[in-house]
mmCIF file of C-alpha atoms in Angstrom:
data_model
loop_
_atom_site.group_PDB
_atom_site.id
_atom_site.type_symbol
_atom_site.label_atom_id
_atom_site.label_comp_id
_atom_site.label_asym_id
_atom_site.label_seq_id
_atom_site.Cartn_x
_atom_site.Cartn_y
_atom_site.Cartn_z
ATOM 1 C CA MET U 1 -8.936 -24.028 114.036
ATOM 2 C CA LYS U 2 -6.094 -23.320 111.534
ATOM 3 C CA ASN U 3 -5.487 -26.101 109.091
ATOM 4 C CA ASP U 4 -1.923 -26.718 109.859
ATOM 5 C CA LEU U 5 -1.614 -30.404 110.053
ATOM 6 C CA THR U 6 0.748 -32.324 107.948
ATOM 7 C CA CYS U 7 0.031 -35.455 105.750
ATOM 8 C CA ALA U 8 1.588 -37.824 108.335
ATOM 9 C CA VAL U 9 -0.398 -36.419 111.477
ATOM 10 C CA VAL U 10 -3.674 -36.918 109.060
ATOM 11 C CA ARG U 11 -2.738 -40.455 108.136
ATOM 12 C CA ASP U 12 -2.185 -41.287 111.690
ATOM 13 C CA LEU U 13 -5.332 -39.833 112.560
ATOM 14 C CA LEU U 14 -7.494 -41.311 109.730
ATOM 15 C CA PRO U 15 -8.226 -44.595 111.258
ATOM 16 C CA SER U 16 -9.934 -42.740 114.400
ATOM 17 C CA CYS U 17 -11.780 -40.543 112.000
ATOM 18 C CA VAL U 18 -13.398 -43.417 109.961
ATOM 19 C CA GLU U 19 -14.146 -45.264 113.075
ATOM 20 C CA ASN U 20 -15.837 -42.164 114.658
ATOM 21 C CA LEU U 21 -13.359 -42.442 117.647
ATOM 22 C CA ALA U 22 -12.008 -38.596 117.164
ATOM 23 C CA ALA U 23 -13.051 -35.641 118.346
ATOM 24 C CA ALA U 24 -15.211 -33.173 116.298
ATOM 25 C CA GLU U 25 -12.721 -30.427 116.177
ATOM 26 C CA THR U 26 -9.991 -33.123 115.093
ATOM 27 C CA VAL U 27 -12.472 -34.454 112.566
ATOM 28 C CA GLN U 28 -13.155 -31.082 111.054
ATOM 29 C CA ALA U 29 -9.350 -30.329 111.121
ATOM 30 C CA VAL U 30 -8.770 -33.450 109.040
ATOM 31 C CA GLU U 31 -11.370 -32.893 106.513
ATOM 32 C CA ARG U 32 -10.052 -29.445 105.901
ATOM 33 C CA HIS U 33 -6.708 -31.067 104.909
ATOM 34 C CA LEU U 34 -8.444 -33.613 102.962
ATOM 35 C CA ALA U 35 -10.221 -30.917 100.633
ATOM 36 C CA ALA U 36 -6.670 -29.432 99.872
ATOM 37 C CA CYS U 37 -4.729 -32.760 99.595
ATOM 38 C CA PRO U 38 -5.513 -35.203 96.978
ATOM 39 C CA ASP U 39 -3.214 -37.990 98.375
ATOM 40 C CA CYS U 40 -4.526 -38.023 101.832
ATOM 41 C CA ALA U 41 -7.877 -37.816 100.395
ATOM 42 C CA ALA U 42 -7.049 -40.971 98.501
ATOM 43 C CA LYS U 43 -6.229 -42.904 101.724
ATOM 44 C CA HIS U 44 -9.434 -41.600 103.342
ATOM 45 C CA ALA U 45 -11.458 -43.015 100.295
ATOM 46 C CA ALA U 46 -9.621 -46.328 100.747
ATOM 47 C CA MET U 47 -10.705 -46.862 104.172
ATOM 48 C CA VAL U 48 -14.371 -45.855 103.589
ATOM 49 C CA ASP U 49 -14.629 -47.482 100.382
ATOM 50 C CA PRO U 50 -12.132 -49.746 98.448
ATOM 51 C CA GLU U 51 -13.826 -49.788 95.123
ATOM 52 C CA LEU U 52 -14.129 -45.570 95.141
ATOM 53 C CA ALA U 53 -10.285 -45.667 96.171
ATOM 54 C CA ALA U 54 -9.393 -47.816 93.344
ATOM 55 C CA LYS U 55 -11.462 -45.361 90.915
ATOM 56 C CA LEU U 56 -9.872 -42.195 92.715
ATOM 57 C CA GLU U 57 -6.400 -43.937 92.117
ATOM 58 C CA GLU U 58 -7.167 -44.846 88.439
ATOM 59 C CA GLU U 59 -8.223 -41.140 87.891
ATOM 60 C CA ARG U 60 -5.374 -39.973 89.791
ATOM 61 C CA ARG U 61 -2.788 -42.133 87.418
ATOM 62 C CA GLU U 62 -4.869 -40.741 84.122
ATOM 63 C CA LEU U 63 -4.480 -37.350 85.200
ATOM 64 C CA ASP U 64 -0.764 -37.702 86.001
ATOM 65 C CA TYR U 65 -0.444 -39.340 82.528
ATOM 66 C CA LEU U 66 -2.341 -36.438 80.667
ATOM 67 C CA ARG U 67 -0.144 -34.017 82.553
ATOM 68 C CA ARG U 68 3.146 -35.981 81.454
ATOM 69 C CA VAL U 69 1.674 -35.972 77.716
ATOM 70 C CA LYS U 70 0.874 -32.341 78.162
ATOM 71 C CA ARG U 71 4.255 -31.397 79.069
ATOM 72 C CA ARG U 72 5.830 -33.552 76.391
ATOM 73 C CA SER U 73 3.671 -31.917 73.762
ATOM 74 C CA TRP U 74 4.540 -28.461 74.663
ATOM 75 C CA PHE U 75 8.119 -29.376 74.397
ATOM 76 C CA ARG U 76 7.514 -31.080 70.887
ATOM 77 C CA ILE U 77 5.735 -27.902 69.724
ATOM 78 C CA LEU U 78 8.494 -25.672 71.011
ATOM 79 C CA ALA U 79 11.155 -27.865 69.594
ATOM 80 C CA ALA U 80 9.091 -28.039 66.296
ATOM 81 C CA VAL U 81 8.690 -24.085 66.268
ATOM 82 C CA VAL U 82 12.361 -23.602 66.976
ATOM 83 C CA CYS U 83 13.515 -26.246 64.142
ATOM 84 C CA THR U 84 11.031 -24.136 61.605
ATOM 85 C CA VAL U 85 12.498 -20.706 62.675
ATOM 86 C CA LEU U 86 16.295 -22.287 62.379
ATOM 87 C CA VAL U 87 15.525 -23.748 58.846
ATOM 88 C CA ILE U 88 13.811 -20.728 57.517
ATOM 89 C CA ALA U 89 16.603 -18.627 58.791
ATOM 90 C CA GLY U 90 19.358 -20.859 57.351
ATOM 91 C CA GLY U 91 17.516 -20.812 54.021
ATOM 92 C CA PHE U 92 17.243 -16.937 54.217
ATOM 93 C CA ALA U 93 20.771 -16.415 55.008
ATOM 94 C CA ALA U 94 21.612 -19.080 52.344
ATOM 95 C CA LYS U 95 19.654 -17.264 49.733
ATOM 96 C CA ILE U 96 21.194 -13.795 50.976
ATOM 97 C CA PHE U 97 24.816 -14.877 51.390
ATOM 98 C CA LEU U 98 25.315 -17.946 49.046
ATOM 99 C CA ILE U 99 22.637 -18.378 46.344
ATOM 100 C CA GLY U 100 21.701 -14.835 45.767
ATOM 101 C CA THR U 101 19.599 -13.644 42.689
ATOM 102 C CA PRO U 102 20.474 -13.213 38.958
ATOM 103 C CA ILE U 103 22.406 -10.225 38.309
ATOM 104 C CA GLN U 104 20.312 -7.261 36.566
ATOM 105 C CA PRO U 105 21.830 -4.823 33.889
ATOM 106 C CA GLN U 106 20.640 -1.931 35.956
ATOM 107 C CA THR U 107 22.992 -3.079 39.135
ATOM 108 C CA TYR U 108 26.188 -2.889 37.340
ATOM 109 C CA ALA U 109 28.579 -0.434 35.313
ATOM 110 C CA LEU U 110 30.033 -1.959 32.155
ATOM 111 C CA ARG U 111 32.925 -1.127 29.798
ATOM 112 C CA HIS U 112 33.632 -3.431 27.003
ATOM 113 C CA TYR U 113 35.781 -3.070 24.040
ATOM 114 C CA VAL U 114 36.914 -5.583 21.153
ATOM 115 C CA ASP U 115 40.913 -6.122 20.915
ATOM 116 C CA GLU U 116 42.805 -6.632 17.958
ATOM 117 C CA GLU U 117 42.561 -10.597 18.344
ATOM 118 C CA ASN U 118 38.587 -10.025 17.903
ATOM 119 C CA VAL U 119 38.100 -10.990 21.499
ATOM 120 C CA LEU U 120 35.324 -9.089 23.479
ATOM 121 C CA HIS U 121 36.419 -7.862 27.086
ATOM 122 C CA LEU U 122 33.557 -7.202 29.537
ATOM 123 C CA ILE U 123 34.763 -5.375 32.653
ATOM 124 C CA ILE U 124 31.676 -5.255 34.861
ATOM 125 C CA ASP U 125 31.583 -3.216 38.397
ATOM 126 C CA CYS U 126 28.697 -3.582 40.811
ATOM 127 C CA VAL U 127 27.090 -0.266 41.631
ATOM 128 C CA ASN U 128 26.460 -1.275 45.280
ATOM 129 C CA SER U 129 29.363 -1.688 47.559
ATOM 130 C CA ALA U 130 27.066 -4.179 49.763
ATOM 131 C CA TRP U 131 26.901 -6.611 46.986
ATOM 132 C CA ALA U 132 29.025 -9.244 45.410
ATOM 133 C CA TYR U 133 28.973 -11.267 42.142
ATOM 134 C CA HIS U 134 29.614 -14.703 41.544
ATOM 135 C CA GLY U 135 28.430 -18.091 39.749
ATOM 136 C CA TRP U 136 29.286 -16.567 36.087
ATOM 137 C CA LYS U 137 28.236 -19.029 33.218
ATOM 138 C CA THR U 138 28.640 -18.501 29.618
ATOM 139 C CA GLU U 139 26.389 -20.431 27.148
ATOM 140 C CA GLU U 140 26.855 -20.353 23.272
ATOM 141 C CA THR U 141 23.958 -21.692 20.857
ATOM 142 C CA ASP U 142 23.865 -20.916 17.216
ATOM 143 C CA GLY U 143 26.283 -18.015 17.414
ATOM 144 C CA VAL U 144 24.642 -16.014 20.776
ATOM 145 C CA VAL U 145 26.553 -16.115 23.677
ATOM 146 C CA GLU U 146 24.576 -15.902 27.033
ATOM 147 C CA ILE U 147 26.147 -14.624 30.099
ATOM 148 C CA SER U 148 24.624 -14.846 33.393
ATOM 149 C CA GLY U 149 25.744 -14.388 36.964
ATOM 150 C CA ARG U 150 24.306 -14.020 40.518
ATOM 151 C CA SER U 151 24.447 -11.425 42.939
ATOM 152 C CA VAL U 152 24.608 -11.727 46.712
ATOM 153 C CA THR U 153 25.206 -9.750 49.713
ATOM 154 C CA VAL U 154 28.887 -9.365 51.022
ATOM 155 C CA SER U 155 30.332 -12.163 53.163
ATOM 156 C CA PRO U 156 33.548 -13.768 53.666
ATOM 157 C CA VAL U 157 32.265 -16.682 51.156
ATOM 158 C CA HIS U 158 31.465 -13.993 48.368
ATOM 159 C CA LYS U 159 33.625 -10.787 48.324
ATOM 160 C CA GLU U 160 34.064 -9.362 45.019
ATOM 161 C CA GLY U 161 31.636 -6.981 43.521
ATOM 162 C CA TRP U 162 33.087 -7.283 39.832
ATOM 163 C CA GLY U 163 33.513 -9.545 36.845
ATOM 164 C CA ARG U 164 36.337 -9.546 34.256
ATOM 165 C CA LEU U 165 35.143 -11.765 31.202
ATOM 166 C CA LYS U 166 36.481 -12.435 27.903
ATOM 167 C CA VAL U 167 34.302 -13.785 24.726
ATOM 168 C CA PRO U 168 36.233 -14.744 21.690
ATOM 169 C CA LEU U 169 33.866 -13.707 18.875
ATOM 170 C CA GLU U 170 34.833 -16.039 15.960
ATOM 171 C CA GLY U 171 31.685 -17.505 14.876
ATOM 172 C CA VAL U 172 29.818 -15.095 17.329
ATOM 173 C CA ARG U 173 26.917 -12.852 16.096
ATOM 174 C CA GLU U 174 25.408 -11.614 19.273
ATOM 175 C CA VAL U 175 26.547 -11.547 23.081
ATOM 176 C CA ARG U 176 24.192 -10.918 25.816
ATOM 177 C CA LEU U 177 25.023 -10.160 29.400
ATOM 178 C CA CYS U 178 22.366 -10.541 31.908
ATOM 179 C CA GLY U 179 19.717 -10.278 29.439
ATOM 180 C CA ASP U 180 21.268 -7.205 27.639
ATOM 181 C CA VAL U 181 22.790 -6.983 24.229
ATOM 182 C CA VAL U 182 26.361 -5.887 24.653
ATOM 183 C CA TYR U 183 27.718 -7.019 21.035
ATOM 184 C CA GLN U 184 25.616 -7.733 18.023
ATOM 185 C CA ASP U 185 26.739 -8.183 14.352
ATOM 186 C CA GLY U 186 30.147 -6.551 14.713
ATOM 187 C CA VAL U 187 28.856 -3.801 16.974
ATOM 188 C CA VAL U 188 29.620 -3.048 20.588
ATOM 189 C CA VAL U 189 26.327 -1.932 21.955
ATOM 190 C CA GLY U 190 26.590 0.518 24.901
ATOM 191 C CA SER U 191 23.808 0.755 27.738
ATOM 192 C CA ALA U 192 22.736 3.967 26.099
ATOM 193 C CA ALA U 193 21.733 2.407 22.836
ATOM 194 C CA MET U 194 20.166 -0.591 24.685
ATOM 195 C CA HIS U 195 18.318 1.567 27.037
ATOM 196 C CA ARG U 196 16.864 3.478 23.748
ATOM 197 C CA TYR U 197 15.947 0.325 22.182
ATOM 198 C CA GLY U 198 14.077 -0.915 25.185
ATOM 199 C CA ALA U 199 12.030 2.118 25.276
ATOM 200 C CA ARG U 200 10.457 1.381 21.722
ATOM 201 C CA THR U 201 6.788 1.849 21.241
ATOM 202 C CA PRO U 202 4.649 1.158 18.439
ATOM 203 C CA TYR U 203 1.816 3.969 18.949
ATOM 204 C CA VAL U 204 2.437 7.667 19.263
ATOM 205 C CA GLY U 205 -1.163 8.103 21.374
ATOM 206 C CA GLU U 206 0.154 6.209 24.642
ATOM 207 C CA ALA U 207 1.555 9.035 26.770
ATOM 208 C CA PRO U 208 3.571 6.821 29.480
ATOM 209 C CA ALA U 209 5.051 5.127 26.474
ATOM 210 C CA LEU U 210 6.258 8.489 25.049
ATOM 211 C CA GLY U 211 7.465 9.867 28.685
ATOM 212 C CA ARG U 212 9.731 6.330 28.538
ATOM 213 C CA VAL U 213 11.022 7.360 25.119
ATOM 214 C CA ALA U 214 11.931 11.075 26.224
ATOM 215 C CA GLU U 215 13.720 9.613 28.951
ATOM 216 C CA ALA U 216 15.692 7.205 27.201
ATOM 217 C CA VAL U 217 16.837 9.820 24.599
ATOM 218 C CA GLY U 218 17.904 12.430 27.427
ATOM 219 C CA LEU U 219 15.312 14.728 26.766
ATOM 220 C CA ASP U 220 14.415 14.922 30.607
ATOM 221 C CA ALA U 221 18.049 15.358 31.648
ATOM 222 C CA GLN U 222 17.824 18.848 32.231
ATOM 223 C CA TRP U 223 14.766 20.547 30.521
ATOM 224 C CA SER U 224 11.387 21.124 31.828
ATOM 225 C CA TYR U 225 8.824 20.614 28.857
ATOM 226 C CA THR U 226 5.041 19.912 28.265
ATOM 227 C CA THR U 227 3.787 17.319 25.518
ATOM 228 C CA GLU U 228 1.437 17.824 22.578
ATOM 229 C CA LEU U 229 0.247 15.201 20.214
ATOM 230 C CA ALA U 230 -1.635 15.436 17.088
ATOM 231 C CA THR U 231 -3.276 11.912 16.285
ATOM 232 C CA GLY U 232 -6.553 12.876 14.954
ATOM 233 C CA GLN U 233 -5.405 12.110 11.343
ATOM 234 C CA ARG U 234 -1.969 11.619 9.638
ATOM 235 C CA PRO U 235 0.763 13.033 9.685
ATOM 236 C CA TYR U 236 0.930 12.375 13.460
ATOM 237 C CA ARG U 237 2.873 14.681 15.340
ATOM 238 C CA TRP U 238 4.577 14.621 18.614
ATOM 239 C CA THR U 239 5.161 18.383 20.051
ATOM 240 C CA ILE U 240 7.837 19.356 22.898
ATOM 241 C CA LYS U 241 6.807 22.551 24.409
ATOM 242 C CA PHE U 242 9.704 23.586 26.471
ATOM 243 C CA GLN U 243 9.310 25.637 29.619
ATOM 244 C CA ASP U 244 12.491 27.018 30.592
ATOM 245 C CA HIS U 245 13.679 29.972 28.602
ATOM 246 C CA TRP U 246 16.722 29.448 26.404
ATOM 247 C CA GLY U 247 19.685 32.152 26.115
ATOM 248 C CA ASP U 248 20.196 31.022 22.414
ATOM 249 C CA THR U 249 18.470 29.163 19.641
ATOM 250 C CA SER U 250 20.306 25.561 20.244
ATOM 251 C CA ALA U 251 17.251 24.008 21.285
ATOM 252 C CA GLY U 252 16.201 23.830 17.602
ATOM 253 C CA GLU U 253 19.358 22.417 16.576
ATOM 254 C CA TRP U 254 19.108 19.523 19.545
ATOM 255 C CA MET U 255 15.751 18.859 18.290
ATOM 256 C CA ARG U 256 16.535 18.689 14.749
ATOM 257 C CA TYR U 257 19.770 17.053 14.831
ATOM 258 C CA TYR U 258 19.789 14.797 17.876
ATOM 259 C CA TYR U 259 16.854 14.223 19.865
ATOM 260 C CA GLY U 260 14.128 14.606 16.926
ATOM 261 C CA PRO U 261 15.450 11.788 14.583
ATOM 262 C CA GLN U 262 15.677 9.429 17.817
ATOM 263 C CA MET U 263 12.022 9.939 18.677
ATOM 264 C CA LEU U 264 11.037 9.359 15.163
ATOM 265 C CA ALA U 265 13.087 6.212 15.241
ATOM 266 C CA LEU U 266 11.604 4.808 18.646
ATOM 267 C CA VAL U 267 7.919 5.482 17.816
ATOM 268 C CA ASP U 268 6.872 3.342 15.119
ATOM 269 C CA ASN U 269 3.832 5.520 13.689
ATOM 270 C CA LEU U 270 5.221 8.868 14.699
ATOM 271 C CA ASP U 271 5.419 11.028 11.467
ATOM 272 C CA GLU U 272 6.690 14.354 12.820
ATOM 273 C CA VAL U 273 8.490 15.780 15.754
ATOM 274 C CA GLY U 274 7.623 19.408 16.693
ATOM 275 C CA TRP U 275 9.047 21.646 19.520
ATOM 276 C CA THR U 276 8.451 25.295 20.759
ATOM 277 C CA TYR U 277 10.676 27.399 22.937
ATOM 278 C CA THR U 278 11.155 30.928 23.985
ATOM 279 C CA THR U 279 14.592 32.460 23.954
ATOM 280 C CA ALA U 280 15.442 35.289 26.555
ATOM 281 C CA THR U 281 18.142 37.854 25.583
ATOM 282 C CA SER U 282 19.453 41.165 26.225
ATOM 283 C CA SER U 283 16.899 42.514 23.556
ATOM 284 C CA GLY U 284 14.023 40.850 24.905
ATOM 285 C CA LYS U 285 11.832 37.336 24.634
ATOM 286 C CA THR U 286 11.649 35.439 21.084
ATOM 287 C CA PHE U 287 9.161 32.782 20.599
ATOM 288 C CA CYS U 288 10.692 29.887 18.276
ATOM 289 C CA GLU U 289 9.212 26.653 16.977
ATOM 290 C CA GLY U 290 10.122 23.965 14.486
ATOM 291 C CA VAL U 291 9.302 20.841 12.771
ATOM 292 C CA LEU U 292 11.065 17.419 11.926
ATOM 293 C CA THR U 293 9.333 15.486 9.726
ATOM 294 C CA LEU U 294 10.079 11.733 9.136
ATOM 295 C CA GLU U 295 11.031 12.516 5.448
ATOM 296 C CA GLU U 296 13.560 15.140 6.196
ATOM 297 C CA ALA U 297 15.145 13.026 8.990
ATOM 298 C CA ASP U 298 15.551 10.205 6.648
ATOM 299 C CA ALA U 299 17.119 12.350 3.969
ATOM 300 C CA HIS U 300 19.781 13.765 6.366
ATOM 301 C CA LEU U 301 20.455 10.119 7.735
ATOM 302 C CA ALA U 302 21.194 9.196 3.870
ATOM 303 C CA GLU U 303 23.828 11.957 3.916
ATOM 304 C CA LEU U 304 25.428 10.779 6.923
ATOM 305 C CA LEU U 305 25.462 7.352 5.946
ATOM 306 C CA GLU U 306 27.085 8.407 2.615
ATOM 307 C CA GLY U 307 29.901 10.200 3.971
ATOM 308 C CA SER U 308 30.590 7.533 6.739
ATOM 309 C CA SER U 309 32.921 4.689 6.653
ATOM 310 C CA LEU U 310 30.184 2.144 7.695
ATOM 311 C CA ASP U 311 29.863 -1.103 5.455
ATOM 312 C CA GLY U 312 27.251 -1.508 3.176
ATOM 313 C CA ARG U 313 24.601 -3.357 5.254
ATOM 314 C CA TRP U 314 24.065 -0.250 7.181
ATOM 315 C CA LYS U 315 23.822 1.870 4.094
ATOM 316 C CA GLU U 316 21.296 -0.126 2.566
ATOM 317 C CA LEU U 317 18.773 1.020 5.426
ATOM 318 C CA LYS U 318 16.783 3.542 4.241
ATOM 319 C CA SER U 319 14.985 5.055 7.463
ATOM 320 C CA VAL U 320 15.897 6.118 11.234
ATOM 321 C CA LYS U 321 13.070 3.615 12.052
ATOM 322 C CA ASP U 322 15.069 0.705 10.281
ATOM 323 C CA PHE U 323 17.986 1.348 12.778
ATOM 324 C CA ALA U 324 15.778 1.008 15.666
ATOM 325 C CA ALA U 325 14.954 -2.395 14.776
ATOM 326 C CA THR U 326 17.852 -3.939 16.558
ATOM 327 C CA PRO U 327 20.338 -2.978 19.487
ATOM 328 C CA ALA U 328 23.338 -2.909 17.192
ATOM 329 C CA GLY U 329 21.340 -0.535 14.525
ATOM 330 C CA MET U 330 20.291 1.856 17.523
ATOM 331 C CA GLN U 331 23.894 2.108 18.514
ATOM 332 C CA VAL U 332 25.088 2.855 15.110
ATOM 333 C CA LEU U 333 22.371 5.484 14.702
ATOM 334 C CA TYR U 334 23.156 7.072 18.126
ATOM 335 C CA ASP U 335 26.762 7.358 16.927
ATOM 336 C CA LEU U 336 25.961 8.997 13.456
ATOM 337 C CA LEU U 337 23.664 11.739 15.273
ATOM 338 C CA TRP U 338 26.048 12.409 17.931
ATOM 339 C CA GLU U 339 28.897 13.098 15.434
ATOM 340 C CA ASP U 340 26.770 15.182 13.446
ATOM 341 C CA LEU U 341 25.623 17.192 16.276
ATOM 342 C CA GLU U 342 29.028 17.806 17.219
ATOM 343 C CA THR U 343 29.623 19.003 13.841
ATOM 344 C CA VAL U 344 26.856 21.292 13.993
ATOM 345 C CA PHE U 345 28.070 22.921 17.164
ATOM 346 C CA ASN U 346 32.048 23.069 15.792
ATOM 347 C CA SER U 347 31.973 26.519 15.265
ATOM 348 C CA ARG U 348 31.222 27.401 18.793
ATOM 349 C CA THR U 349 32.891 27.343 22.106
ATOM 350 C CA TRP U 350 31.349 24.789 24.467
ATOM 351 C CA ILE U 351 31.757 23.406 28.008
ATOM 352 C CA GLU U 352 31.377 19.487 27.630
ATOM 353 C CA THR U 353 30.382 17.222 30.721
ATOM 354 C CA VAL U 354 30.482 13.608 29.439
ATOM 355 C CA PRO U 355 28.612 11.362 31.523
ATOM 356 C CA SER U 356 29.529 7.592 32.440
ATOM 357 C CA GLU U 357 29.173 4.907 29.856
ATOM 358 C CA SER U 358 26.263 3.444 31.895
ATOM 359 C CA SER U 359 24.041 6.804 31.466
ATOM 360 C CA PRO U 360 21.384 6.615 28.838
ATOM 361 C CA ASP U 361 21.902 10.343 28.418
ATOM 362 C CA GLY U 362 24.011 11.973 25.734
ATOM 363 C CA PRO U 363 26.578 14.649 26.838
ATOM 364 C CA ASP U 364 25.320 17.870 28.009
ATOM 365 C CA PHE U 365 26.463 21.128 26.637
ATOM 366 C CA LEU U 366 26.284 24.719 27.795
ATOM 367 C CA GLU U 367 27.400 27.683 25.498
ATOM 368 C CA THR U 368 29.772 30.000 27.082
#
């Protein structure tokens, strides 16, 4: 028989079933309904055993309560998860668009100069159009000015990826912009000199450190080379073996008057810089080599200082290594060597490509 009895019909039939007055087929139909309907089963139990019926009713109430608690718990968990996600997303958005991170020197291009009123002008431009700068702060302590700012993603709140700052230099001996020295002891320090200063290393035997020195002075800009170190006994020598063929002998001049002195300055215990290269001309290939000692570099530096207009404090320094002790000294040495190199090549015709001021490399020359 198909169990198609409704609850109302079953409840009408229950008294007859309990008193054994219903037909067997009716009883079977009612029992099938009771197996699938807890409410009618509870009515039937109340008629058969009131105590059991009360127990079943209590269990039903507890089950209903637990179901309600479970539904509320799931809602609370879901609400907590949603709130947590919203808080994290809000914090992330605030970090990206409102708070940001401290500005790093490698993220901006800087132009700076001192005017006639002894005011340092800083013109700062972000190198990434997706970033904006804000929150510039200037603090001075014992003649040292610290300037900092924060970088965020461009938004309607922060739109400008630049900064224009002025620093009066009366009583100021050093200015630092986002950690980098940009002015020191009367010298405007460029990013190239600061990059070189940051590459200093005490030992010639550390190849990775020498690689950073070579990159900082611009040796990696356009030439391929291998390195050879002689550190078994003094004098310690660092030899650059150029792999490309040269059409003239300018490699030796570059090494002697520009790269070599800087390499000697930036490696504390380096005594000599050597180089080898091959020229390729119409008459064939010629192997060339040379060595610059620290004594030779210092002697030539003394000549440059003697003929310069620098004040006495710089002329008191005796070695290229003394100039590498400060960012300002590195800037002065860089300027001296560059001017001297231009003098060395003055009798030739050159094509000059001058990089941006933010570049750590000097200008590149190609002979015509």
